[in-house]
């Protein structure tokens, strides 16, 4: 049997339809090729970002081994300006009004000067002027020995000599908590009487007494030439057997939060920077200046207690938060808080802190157990700290400087923290 031939009109319809489809497909193909070429030519950064297949929401799940170049995107409260395009990101949050000044200042700084800005060195007992001149550090932390045997005029002269050799004026701070930790007021030549502990002040004169006592501390520090106090202690402790109890407010989270808020407001009234410590909260842990403390408490304990005073201080306008060396299992069981990306992520994102994050002193030998025996500065900086508190001046500076040079720390990451530090200094009138 012979096959039936299709009707001529139907055959013509199929041919015309096929032709139209072919033409449309060809036009679409040319459009896509042209679009890709234009995107690659005009918007190379967007093309590169799309090719990675990683969205901004995925960065928070990246583990502690996150590359240094990705850190700013995952942690920073600074908006994501493009380093590749040559523009600097803008500082946002508590120091946002001083972003433009910080950006202009950053353009004038050498790489070594930028590295210097992220260090607050323990002030040497001798050679401090030369050290400040050579390293151009962001600041000095002064201990009791730096004030011993000096009059008010001598301390003022000493601190002025440090500022005189600094291209970018320094943060000058100390621990003047009151009670067991007094670096200045223990000396009769500098203060009539040592400051009492917050517990003592509150017991005898309430929260008004706390405010007035804190104002007096701020006035003493400013009179001498300092511009920041490493206080108040925000740790919640109600057990006299806890290591931190004597230094704490000694009350529950809500009462400690009120103390912290009152203290921060008092410091701000005198234009003196304050520091909330020791994040994420000491609890009943041992002294981490002598060894690593392991905190086994649940995350709900921190959320419902330890974080509350820190949140109060942040909302009151505290400029800095100091992070402890405790290992907090519920946040990061592998790294001390000071080296933990996860802990810093909680501080930035959950508590909404946009100010300066600094480490406790990195001199503790046990810290190196978590950095493969290497100097901890690169790890600490890549974890999200803006300032590294350092007693090991030469080694720590050289380690971070080398880290930037070899790419272990990206210059974009360095600029992120330096911009925040500069904006802070502009806000507080230090520069």
PDB file of C-alpha atoms in Angstrom, residues 198-204 207 210 233-239 242 244-245 247-259 305 309:
ATOM      1  CA  UNK A 198      30.968  48.881  92.220  1.00  0.00           C
ATOM      2  CA  UNK A 199      29.453  46.499  94.765  1.00  0.00           C
ATOM      3  CA  UNK A 200      30.535  48.763  97.635  1.00  0.00           C
ATOM      4  CA  UNK A 201      29.420  51.952  95.905  1.00  0.00           C
ATOM      5  CA  UNK A 202      25.981  50.551  95.093  1.00  0.00           C
ATOM      6  CA  UNK A 203      25.467  49.216  98.611  1.00  0.00           C
ATOM      7  CA  UNK A 204      26.144  52.612 100.160  1.00  0.00           C
ATOM      8  CA  UNK A 207      22.688  53.666  91.252  1.00  0.00           C
ATOM      9  CA  UNK A 210      27.453  54.427  90.596  1.00  0.00           C
ATOM     10  CA  UNK A 233      32.900  44.647  83.984  1.00  0.00           C
ATOM     11  CA  UNK A 234      29.705  43.170  82.516  1.00  0.00           C
ATOM     12  CA  UNK A 235      30.117  39.615  83.813  1.00  0.00           C
ATOM     13  CA  UNK A 236      27.152  38.273  85.775  1.00  0.00           C
ATOM     14  CA  UNK A 237      28.239  36.694  89.060  1.00  0.00           C
ATOM     15  CA  UNK A 238      26.304  36.219  92.297  1.00  0.00           C
ATOM     16  CA  UNK A 239      28.562  33.582  93.847  1.00  0.00           C
ATOM     17  CA  UNK A 242      33.603  32.802  91.456  1.00  0.00           C
ATOM     18  CA  UNK A 244      35.250  37.214  88.693  1.00  0.00           C
ATOM     19  CA  UNK A 245      32.846  37.935  91.579  1.00  0.00           C
ATOM     20  CA  UNK A 247      35.274  42.555  90.085  1.00  0.00           C
ATOM     21  CA  UNK A 248      31.638  42.116  89.014  1.00  0.00           C
ATOM     22  CA  UNK A 249      28.537  43.993  90.164  1.00  0.00           C
ATOM     23  CA  UNK A 250      27.610  40.910  92.161  1.00  0.00           C
ATOM     24  CA  UNK A 251      23.949  40.964  91.123  1.00  0.00           C
ATOM     25  CA  UNK A 252      21.704  39.156  88.653  1.00  0.00           C
ATOM     26  CA  UNK A 253      21.621  39.908  84.929  1.00  0.00           C
ATOM     27  CA  UNK A 254      18.926  42.601  85.081  1.00  0.00           C
ATOM     28  CA  UNK A 255      20.615  44.510  87.909  1.00  0.00           C
ATOM     29  CA  UNK A 256      24.040  44.125  86.275  1.00  0.00           C
ATOM     30  CA  UNK A 257      22.547  45.493  83.040  1.00  0.00           C
ATOM     31  CA  UNK A 258      21.322  48.574  84.887  1.00  0.00           C
ATOM     32  CA  UNK A 259      24.790  49.071  86.375  1.00  0.00           C
ATOM     33  CA  UNK A 305      21.647  36.063  81.462  1.00  0.00           C
ATOM     34  CA  UNK A 309      24.375  43.413  80.421  1.00  0.00           C
TER      35      UNK A 309
END
